[in-house]
Amino acid sequence: MENRLFWIVVLAVLAVVAVILLQTEVEDRILPEPESAWVAVEIAETGVAVVGPVEIGAGVPFTLHAVLGARGRTGGEVFYTDAPGLRFGDREIPAESLRPWRRSRPVKVRWYTVEGRWPYLPLGSEGIQTFGLQEFLRSDWPLTWSVPGMIDVAHDDHLERVDALPSQIFGTQRYQVRIELYGQEDDLVPLQTIRSWGVADLKQNVDAFPTVSMVAYGAAAPASRVFGLTQLDPPEEADADLVAQIDELAQNRIAFSSLTVLRDQLEGAGKRWQELEWRPLDLAGPAGWGGDADTGDLLRVGDRVVVLYEDRGDPEILDYQDLCFDFVQGATVRPLGDVFGGDGQVELASLR
């Protein structure tokens, strides 16, 4: 009797061990099969994450959620994610189709940003062919299903920061996620990696690509969108095809030139370049913010044109310490004194 009880206990233990060892394989056979990955953006705490482009004001928090799409054995869709709600464009995903990843197979979530390779690119005889995009691994981001969103390009990490702001607070950024499924927790190589849209998919899906445009408040908003994008500098005698290609990239917020960003700023104000009235102004004089000049207005000396951004010097006085958007070898925020030296004589065009 005791021997029989002993063997019953042994068999029961072996059965439990077998179930544990085979659990992952059993889950893979009966649970939905992962087949696609997506990045969804949740603005503040709205409770719905969107797969697609969104635009928000500077300082508005957002969260990036990884989404793993899976197909059930009977054909139904399942989306593994920590997002509280999910929408693809105008298509709302039912709550019953969402679930967190609770399966025994280990998963690591790696985050990437999709950017131009450089902040600034002069174009030569090869034309637009020298411009390219890259998927930058954000190794400093946690390997989790959800991460705090940020606008922080990686393509200038090797450069000394010359921007007057301590960090990037506006601009445009695109995101990619790669979800790695492992056999065991300590495995070094994943069994499967499922990627969301990347560089190769952008052209065909530019209107639906997960993108965040964080814009400055006020009249400088149109120009603020280009921060984080590559500035393309065409030769003086650029042909019509090259100009059209740069314009297409600018329209889709993939890259920009100094001319396209000024065009966008003017269109945002309902103005045309030929209609602007330029009047002389002295940065060392009594010109004031809100009266003579304001956010979004243009200042120039010769062909150097900047967009006024913020009053940082003497309150309500336009002076050398005030900030502007400058578009020389990349979009930067600079004090006016770093752009216009000499006697302080500039020209101003109001866009109000």
C-alpha positions as a Markdown table, in Angstrom:
| # | Residue | x | y | z |
|---|---|---|---|---|
| 1 | Met | 0.0 | 0.0 | 0.0 |
| 2 | Glu | 2.8 | 2.4 | 0.9 |
| 3 | Asn | 4.7 | 1.6 | -2.3 |
| 4 | Arg | 1.6 | 2.3 | -4.3 |
| 5 | Leu | 1.1 | 5.6 | -2.6 |
| 6 | Phe | 4.7 | 6.5 | -3.2 |
| 7 | Trp | 4.5 | 5.9 | -6.9 |
| 8 | Ile | 1.3 | 7.9 | -7.1 |
| 9 | Val | 3.0 | 10.8 | -5.6 |
| 10 | Val | 6.0 | 10.4 | -7.9 |
| 11 | Leu | 3.8 | 10.3 | -10.9 |
| 12 | Ala | 1.8 | 13.3 | -9.8 |
| 13 | Val | 5.1 | 15.3 | -9.3 |
| 14 | Leu | 6.3 | 14.2 | -12.7 |
| 15 | Ala | 3.0 | 15.3 | -14.3 |
| 16 | Val | 3.3 | 18.7 | -12.7 |
| 17 | Val | 6.9 | 19.1 | -13.9 |
| 18 | Ala | 5.8 | 18.0 | -17.4 |
| 19 | Val | 3.0 | 20.5 | -17.5 |
| 20 | Ile | 5.4 | 23.3 | -16.4 |
| 21 | Leu | 8.0 | 22.3 | -19.0 |
| 22 | Leu | 5.4 | 21.9 | -21.8 |
| 23 | Gln | 3.3 | 25.0 | -20.8 |
| 24 | Thr | 5.0 | 27.3 | -23.3 |
| 25 | Glu | 4.6 | 24.8 | -26.2 |
| 26 | Val | 1.0 | 24.1 | -25.3 |
| 27 | Glu | 0.3 | 27.9 | -25.2 |
| 28 | Asp | 1.9 | 28.3 | -28.6 |
| 29 | Arg | -0.5 | 25.7 | -30.0 |
| 30 | Ile | -3.8 | 26.8 | -28.5 |
| 31 | Leu | -3.4 | 30.6 | -27.9 |
| 32 | Pro | -3.4 | 33.3 | -30.6 |
| 33 | Glu | -0.4 | 33.4 | -32.8 |
| 34 | Pro | 1.6 | 36.7 | -32.8 |
| 35 | Glu | 2.0 | 38.1 | -36.3 |
| 36 | Ser | 2.3 | 41.9 | -36.3 |
| 37 | Ala | 3.7 | 44.8 | -34.1 |
| 38 | Trp | 2.5 | 48.4 | -33.8 |
| 39 | Val | 3.3 | 51.6 | -31.9 |
| 40 | Ala | 0.3 | 53.4 | -30.4 |
| 41 | Val | 0.4 | 56.9 | -28.8 |
| 42 | Glu | -1.7 | 57.8 | -25.8 |
| 43 | Ile | -2.0 | 61.6 | -25.2 |
| 44 | Ala | -2.0 | 62.5 | -21.5 |
| 45 | Glu | -4.4 | 60.1 | -19.8 |
| 46 | Thr | -7.1 | 60.0 | -22.5 |
| 47 | Gly | -7.5 | 56.2 | -22.1 |
| 48 | Val | -7.1 | 55.6 | -25.8 |
| 49 | Ala | -3.8 | 54.9 | -27.7 |
| 50 | Val | -3.8 | 55.7 | -31.4 |
| 51 | Val | -1.7 | 54.0 | -34.1 |
| 52 | Gly | -1.0 | 56.9 | -36.4 |
| 53 | Pro | 0.1 | 60.5 | -36.3 |
| 54 | Val | -0.8 | 62.9 | -33.5 |
| 55 | Glu | -0.1 | 66.6 | -32.9 |
| 56 | Ile | 0.1 | 68.1 | -29.4 |
| 57 | Gly | 1.3 | 71.2 | -27.7 |
| 58 | Ala | 4.7 | 71.6 | -26.1 |
| 59 | Gly | 4.8 | 70.0 | -22.7 |
| 60 | Val | 1.7 | 67.8 | -23.1 |
| 61 | Pro | 2.7 | 64.3 | -21.8 |
| 62 | Phe | 2.2 | 61.2 | -23.9 |
| 63 | Thr | 2.9 | 57.5 | -23.6 |
| 64 | Leu | 4.1 | 55.0 | -26.2 |
| 65 | His | 2.5 | 51.6 | -26.1 |
| 66 | Ala | 3.8 | 48.5 | -27.8 |
| 67 | Val | 1.1 | 46.5 | -29.5 |
| 68 | Leu | 1.5 | 42.8 | -30.5 |
| 69 | Gly | -1.2 | 41.7 | -33.0 |
| 70 | Ala | -2.1 | 38.1 | -32.9 |
| 71 | Arg | -4.6 | 35.8 | -34.8 |
| 72 | Gly | -6.7 | 33.4 | -32.9 |
| 73 | Arg | -7.1 | 29.8 | -34.0 |
| 74 | Thr | -10.6 | 30.5 | -35.1 |
| 75 | Gly | -9.6 | 33.7 | -37.0 |
| 76 | Gly | -10.4 | 36.4 | -34.4 |
| 77 | Glu | -8.0 | 39.2 | -33.7 |
| 78 | Val | -6.2 | 39.7 | -30.4 |
| 79 | Phe | -4.0 | 42.7 | -29.4 |
| 80 | Tyr | -1.5 | 42.2 | -26.6 |
| 81 | Thr | -0.8 | 45.6 | -25.1 |
| 82 | Asp | -0.8 | 47.6 | -21.8 |
| 83 | Ala | -2.8 | 50.4 | -23.5 |
| 84 | Pro | -6.1 | 51.0 | -21.8 |
| 85 | Gly | -7.8 | 51.4 | -25.2 |
| 86 | Leu | -6.7 | 51.2 | -28.8 |
| 87 | Arg | -7.6 | 52.8 | -32.1 |
| 88 | Phe | -6.2 | 52.3 | -35.6 |
| 89 | Gly | -7.0 | 55.6 | -37.3 |
| 90 | Asp | -10.8 | 55.8 | -37.1 |
| 91 | Arg | -11.1 | 52.1 | -36.3 |
| 92 | Glu | -11.8 | 51.5 | -32.6 |
| 93 | Ile | -10.7 | 48.1 | -31.3 |
| 94 | Pro | -13.2 | 46.4 | -28.9 |
| 95 | Ala | -12.0 | 46.2 | -25.3 |
| 96 | Glu | -12.5 | 42.4 | -25.3 |
| 97 | Ser | -9.8 | 42.1 | -28.0 |
| 98 | Leu | -7.2 | 43.8 | -25.8 |
| 99 | Arg | -5.2 | 41.9 | -23.2 |
| 100 | Pro | -1.8 | 42.3 | -21.4 |
| 101 | Trp | 0.9 | 39.7 | -22.2 |
| 102 | Arg | 0.5 | 37.1 | -19.5 |
| 103 | Arg | 1.9 | 34.1 | -21.4 |
| 104 | Ser | 4.8 | 32.2 | -20.1 |
| 105 | Arg | 7.1 | 32.9 | -23.1 |
| 106 | Pro | 9.5 | 35.7 | -22.2 |
| 107 | Val | 9.3 | 38.9 | -24.2 |
| 108 | Lys | 11.6 | 41.9 | -24.6 |
| 109 | Val | 10.3 | 45.1 | -26.1 |
| 110 | Arg | 13.0 | 47.3 | -27.8 |
| 111 | Trp | 12.2 | 50.9 | -28.9 |
| 112 | Tyr | 13.6 | 52.8 | -31.9 |
| 113 | Thr | 13.1 | 56.2 | -33.5 |
| 114 | Val | 13.0 | 56.6 | -37.2 |
| 115 | Glu | 15.0 | 59.7 | -38.2 |
| 116 | Gly | 17.1 | 61.2 | -40.9 |
| 117 | Arg | 20.7 | 60.2 | -40.5 |
| 118 | Trp | 22.0 | 63.7 | -39.9 |
| 119 | Pro | 20.5 | 67.0 | -38.6 |
| 120 | Tyr | 21.8 | 68.8 | -41.7 |
| 121 | Leu | 22.7 | 67.6 | -45.2 |
| 122 | Pro | 24.1 | 69.8 | -48.0 |
| 123 | Leu | 23.0 | 68.3 | -51.3 |
| 124 | Gly | 25.5 | 68.0 | -54.2 |
| 125 | Ser | 25.5 | 66.5 | -57.7 |
| 126 | Glu | 23.9 | 63.3 | -56.4 |
| 127 | Gly | 20.8 | 65.2 | -55.4 |
| 128 | Ile | 18.3 | 63.7 | -53.0 |
| 129 | Gln | 19.9 | 60.3 | -53.2 |
| 130 | Thr | 22.3 | 61.1 | -50.4 |
| 131 | Phe | 19.4 | 61.7 | -48.0 |
| 132 | Gly | 18.4 | 58.6 | -46.0 |
| 133 | Leu | 16.5 | 57.6 | -42.9 |
| 134 | Gln | 17.7 | 55.3 | -40.1 |
| 135 | Glu | 16.2 | 53.3 | -37.2 |
| 136 | Phe | 18.0 | 54.4 | -34.1 |
| 137 | Leu | 17.9 | 52.0 | -31.1 |
| 138 | Arg | 17.0 | 53.8 | -27.9 |
| 139 | Ser | 19.1 | 51.7 | -25.6 |
| 140 | Asp | 18.4 | 54.1 | -22.7 |
| 141 | Trp | 14.7 | 53.4 | -22.9 |
| 142 | Pro | 13.2 | 50.6 | -20.7 |
| 143 | Leu | 12.4 | 47.2 | -22.3 |
| 144 | Thr | 8.8 | 47.5 | -21.3 |
| 145 | Trp | 5.5 | 47.5 | -23.1 |
| 146 | Ser | 4.8 | 51.1 | -22.3 |
| 147 | Val | 7.3 | 54.0 | -22.0 |
| 148 | Pro | 7.0 | 57.7 | -21.3 |
| 149 | Gly | 7.0 | 59.5 | -24.7 |
| 150 | Met | 9.6 | 62.1 | -25.6 |
| 151 | Ile | 10.7 | 64.2 | -28.5 |
| 152 | Asp | 14.5 | 63.7 | -28.5 |
| 153 | Val | 16.3 | 62.9 | -31.7 |
| 154 | Ala | 19.3 | 60.6 | -31.7 |
| 155 | His | 20.9 | 61.7 | -34.9 |
| 156 | Asp | 22.7 | 64.6 | -33.2 |
| 157 | Asp | 23.9 | 62.7 | -30.1 |
| 158 | His | 27.5 | 62.8 | -31.3 |
| 159 | Leu | 27.4 | 66.6 | -31.7 |
| 160 | Glu | 27.9 | 69.3 | -29.1 |
| 161 | Arg | 24.5 | 70.8 | -28.3 |
| 162 | Val | 24.4 | 74.5 | -29.4 |
| 163 | Asp | 20.6 | 75.0 | -28.7 |
| 164 | Ala | 19.7 | 77.7 | -26.2 |
| 165 | Leu | 17.1 | 75.3 | -24.6 |
| 166 | Pro | 18.4 | 72.7 | -22.2 |
| 167 | Ser | 16.4 | 69.9 | -24.0 |
| 168 | Gln | 14.2 | 69.5 | -27.1 |
| 169 | Ile | 10.7 | 70.5 | -26.2 |
| 170 | Phe | 9.1 | 70.5 | -29.7 |
| 171 | Gly | 9.5 | 68.9 | -33.1 |
| 172 | Thr | 8.5 | 65.8 | -35.0 |
| 173 | Gln | 9.5 | 62.2 | -34.2 |
| 174 | Arg | 8.6 | 58.8 | -35.6 |
| 175 | Tyr | 8.7 | 55.6 | -33.6 |
| 176 | Gln | 9.3 | 51.8 | -34.1 |
| 177 | Val | 9.0 | 48.9 | -31.8 |
| 178 | Arg | 10.6 | 45.4 | -32.0 |
| 179 | Ile | 9.0 | 42.7 | -29.9 |
| 180 | Glu | 11.3 | 39.8 | -29.2 |
| 181 | Leu | 10.0 | 36.4 | -28.1 |
| 182 | Tyr | 12.4 | 34.1 | -26.3 |
| 183 | Gly | 12.4 | 30.4 | -25.4 |
| 184 | Gln | 13.8 | 30.9 | -21.9 |
| 185 | Glu | 14.3 | 34.1 | -19.8 |
| 186 | Asp | 18.1 | 33.9 | -20.0 |
| 187 | Asp | 18.4 | 33.1 | -23.8 |
| 188 | Leu | 20.6 | 35.5 | -25.7 |
| 189 | Val | 19.0 | 35.1 | -29.1 |
| 190 | Pro | 15.2 | 35.5 | -29.6 |
| 191 | Leu | 13.2 | 32.8 | -31.3 |
| 192 | Gln | 11.2 | 35.4 | -33.2 |
| 193 | Thr | 11.3 | 39.2 | -33.6 |
| 194 | Ile | 8.2 | 41.0 | -34.8 |
| 195 | Arg | 8.8 | 44.6 | -36.0 |
| 196 | Ser | 6.4 | 47.5 | -36.5 |
| 197 | Trp | 6.7 | 49.8 | -39.5 |
| 198 | Gly | 10.2 | 51.1 | -40.1 |
| 199 | Val | 12.2 | 53.0 | -42.8 |
| 200 | Ala | 11.2 | 50.6 | -45.6 |
| 201 | Asp | 7.5 | 51.1 | -44.8 |
| 202 | Leu | 7.4 | 54.9 | -44.3 |
| 203 | Lys | 6.9 | 56.0 | -47.9 |
| 204 | Gln | 3.8 | 53.8 | -48.4 |
| 205 | Asn | 2.3 | 54.5 | -45.0 |
| 206 | Val | 3.4 | 58.1 | -44.3 |
| 207 | Asp | -0.1 | 59.2 | -43.5 |
| 208 | Ala | -0.6 | 56.4 | -40.9 |
| 209 | Phe | 2.9 | 56.1 | -39.5 |
| 210 | Pro | 3.1 | 56.5 | -35.7 |
| 211 | Thr | 4.4 | 60.1 | -35.4 |
| 212 | Val | 4.2 | 62.7 | -32.8 |
| 213 | Ser | 4.5 | 66.4 | -33.7 |
| 214 | Met | 4.9 | 68.5 | -30.6 |
| 215 | Val | 4.5 | 72.2 | -31.5 |
| 216 | Ala | 5.3 | 75.5 | -29.7 |
| 217 | Tyr | 2.3 | 77.5 | -28.6 |
| 218 | Gly | 1.4 | 80.6 | -30.5 |
| 219 | Ala | 2.3 | 81.9 | -34.0 |
| 220 | Ala | 5.7 | 80.1 | -34.1 |
| 221 | Ala | 4.0 | 76.7 | -34.2 |
| 222 | Pro | 4.4 | 75.9 | -37.9 |
| 223 | Ala | 8.2 | 76.5 | -37.8 |
| 224 | Ser | 8.5 | 74.5 | -34.6 |
| 225 | Arg | 7.4 | 71.3 | -36.3 |
| 226 | Val | 10.6 | 70.8 | -38.2 |
| 227 | Phe | 12.8 | 70.4 | -35.2 |
| 228 | Gly | 14.2 | 66.9 | -35.2 |
| 229 | Leu | 14.0 | 66.6 | -39.0 |
| 230 | Thr | 16.9 | 66.8 | -41.3 |
| 231 | Gln | 17.5 | 70.1 | -43.0 |
| 232 | Leu | 18.3 | 69.7 | -46.7 |
| 233 | Asp | 20.5 | 72.4 | -48.3 |
| 234 | Pro | 20.2 | 72.3 | -52.1 |
| 235 | Pro | 22.7 | 74.0 | -54.4 |
| 236 | Glu | 21.9 | 77.5 | -55.5 |
| 237 | Glu | 21.1 | 76.3 | -59.0 |
| 238 | Ala | 18.9 | 73.4 | -58.0 |
| 239 | Asp | 16.7 | 72.0 | -60.8 |
| 240 | Ala | 13.0 | 71.7 | -60.6 |
| 241 | Asp | 13.0 | 68.0 | -59.9 |
| 242 | Leu | 15.2 | 68.4 | -56.8 |
| 243 | Val | 13.1 | 71.3 | -55.6 |
| 244 | Ala | 9.9 | 69.2 | -56.0 |
| 245 | Gln | 11.5 | 66.2 | -54.1 |
| 246 | Ile | 12.5 | 68.4 | -51.2 |
| 247 | Asp | 9.0 | 69.9 | -51.2 |
| 248 | Glu | 7.4 | 66.4 | -51.1 |
| 249 | Leu | 9.6 | 65.5 | -48.1 |
| 250 | Ala | 8.7 | 68.7 | -46.3 |
| 251 | Gln | 4.9 | 68.3 | -47.0 |
| 252 | Asn | 5.2 | 64.8 | -45.3 |
| 253 | Arg | 7.4 | 66.1 | -42.4 |
| 254 | Ile | 10.3 | 63.9 | -43.3 |
| 255 | Ala | 12.8 | 66.6 | -44.0 |
| 256 | Phe | 12.8 | 70.4 | -44.7 |
| 257 | Ser | 14.8 | 73.2 | -46.2 |
| 258 | Ser | 15.1 | 76.8 | -45.0 |
| 259 | Leu | 12.7 | 77.8 | -47.8 |
| 260 | Thr | 10.0 | 75.2 | -47.0 |
| 261 | Val | 10.0 | 76.1 | -43.3 |
| 262 | Leu | 9.5 | 79.8 | -44.0 |
| 263 | Arg | 6.8 | 78.9 | -46.5 |
| 264 | Asp | 5.0 | 76.9 | -43.8 |
| 265 | Gln | 5.3 | 79.8 | -41.3 |
| 266 | Leu | 3.9 | 82.2 | -43.8 |
| 267 | Glu | 1.0 | 79.9 | -44.8 |
| 268 | Gly | 0.2 | 79.5 | -41.1 |
| 269 | Ala | -0.2 | 83.2 | -40.9 |
| 270 | Gly | -2.1 | 83.5 | -44.2 |
| 271 | Lys | 0.7 | 85.6 | -45.7 |
| 272 | Arg | 2.8 | 85.5 | -48.9 |
| 273 | Trp | 6.4 | 86.4 | -49.2 |
| 274 | Gln | 5.8 | 89.0 | -51.8 |
| 275 | Glu | 3.2 | 90.7 | -49.5 |
| 276 | Leu | 5.6 | 91.2 | -46.5 |
| 277 | Glu | 6.5 | 94.7 | -45.4 |
| 278 | Trp | 10.0 | 94.8 | -44.0 |
| 279 | Arg | 10.8 | 97.7 | -41.8 |
| 280 | Pro | 14.1 | 98.6 | -40.1 |
| 281 | Leu | 14.5 | 97.8 | -36.4 |
| 282 | Asp | 17.3 | 98.3 | -33.9 |
| 283 | Leu | 18.0 | 95.4 | -31.4 |
| 284 | Ala | 19.6 | 97.9 | -29.1 |
| 285 | Gly | 16.7 | 100.3 | -29.4 |
| 286 | Pro | 13.3 | 100.6 | -27.7 |
| 287 | Ala | 11.3 | 98.1 | -29.8 |
| 288 | Gly | 8.9 | 96.1 | -27.7 |
| 289 | Trp | 7.4 | 92.6 | -27.6 |
| 290 | Gly | 3.7 | 92.5 | -28.3 |
| 291 | Gly | 3.8 | 95.9 | -30.1 |
| 292 | Asp | 6.6 | 96.3 | -32.5 |
| 293 | Ala | 7.4 | 92.5 | -32.7 |
| 294 | Asp | 6.0 | 89.3 | -31.4 |
| 295 | Thr | 6.3 | 85.5 | -31.5 |
| 296 | Gly | 6.2 | 84.2 | -35.1 |
| 297 | Asp | 7.4 | 87.4 | -36.7 |
| 298 | Leu | 10.4 | 87.3 | -39.1 |
| 299 | Leu | 13.7 | 89.1 | -38.6 |
| 300 | Arg | 16.4 | 89.3 | -41.3 |
| 301 | Val | 19.8 | 90.7 | -42.2 |
| 302 | Gly | 20.6 | 90.0 | -45.9 |
| 303 | Asp | 19.4 | 86.4 | -46.6 |
| 304 | Arg | 19.6 | 85.3 | -43.0 |
| 305 | Val | 16.0 | 85.0 | -41.8 |
| 306 | Val | 14.9 | 83.8 | -38.3 |
| 307 | Val | 11.5 | 83.3 | -36.6 |
| 308 | Leu | 11.0 | 85.1 | -33.3 |
| 309 | Tyr | 10.2 | 82.7 | -30.5 |
| 310 | Glu | 10.4 | 84.0 | -26.9 |
| 311 | Asp | 11.1 | 87.1 | -24.9 |
| 312 | Arg | 14.1 | 86.2 | -22.7 |
| 313 | Gly | 15.9 | 89.5 | -22.2 |
| 314 | Asp | 14.5 | 92.6 | -20.6 |
| 315 | Pro | 10.8 | 92.1 | -20.2 |
| 316 | Glu | 8.7 | 93.3 | -23.1 |
| 317 | Ile | 11.7 | 94.7 | -24.9 |
| 318 | Leu | 13.2 | 93.1 | -28.1 |
| 319 | Asp | 16.9 | 92.7 | -27.4 |
| 320 | Tyr | 19.9 | 90.5 | -28.0 |
| 321 | Gln | 18.9 | 87.9 | -25.3 |
| 322 | Asp | 15.5 | 87.1 | -26.9 |
| 323 | Leu | 15.2 | 83.7 | -28.6 |
| 324 | Cys | 14.6 | 82.8 | -32.2 |
| 325 | Phe | 14.3 | 79.8 | -34.5 |
| 326 | Asp | 17.4 | 79.7 | -36.7 |
| 327 | Phe | 17.7 | 77.4 | -39.7 |
| 328 | Val | 21.4 | 77.3 | -40.6 |
| 329 | Gln | 22.9 | 73.8 | -40.6 |
| 330 | Gly | 19.9 | 72.4 | -38.8 |
| 331 | Ala | 17.0 | 73.9 | -36.8 |
| 332 | Thr | 18.1 | 75.4 | -33.5 |
| 333 | Val | 16.9 | 77.9 | -30.9 |
| 334 | Arg | 19.4 | 80.8 | -30.5 |
| 335 | Pro | 19.6 | 84.2 | -28.8 |
| 336 | Leu | 19.3 | 87.0 | -31.3 |
| 337 | Gly | 22.7 | 88.1 | -30.3 |
| 338 | Asp | 24.2 | 84.8 | -31.6 |
| 339 | Val | 22.7 | 85.4 | -35.0 |
| 340 | Phe | 22.8 | 89.1 | -35.5 |
| 341 | Gly | 26.0 | 90.9 | -34.3 |
| 342 | Gly | 27.3 | 94.3 | -35.4 |
| 343 | Asp | 25.2 | 97.4 | -34.8 |
| 344 | Gly | 21.9 | 95.5 | -34.2 |
| 345 | Gln | 20.3 | 96.8 | -37.3 |
| 346 | Val | 17.8 | 94.3 | -38.6 |
| 347 | Glu | 14.6 | 94.2 | -40.7 |
| 348 | Leu | 11.3 | 92.9 | -39.3 |
| 349 | Ala | 8.2 | 91.6 | -41.1 |
| 350 | Ser | 5.1 | 91.2 | -38.9 |
| 351 | Leu | 3.0 | 88.1 | -39.6 |
| 352 | Arg | 0.2 | 89.3 | -37.3 |
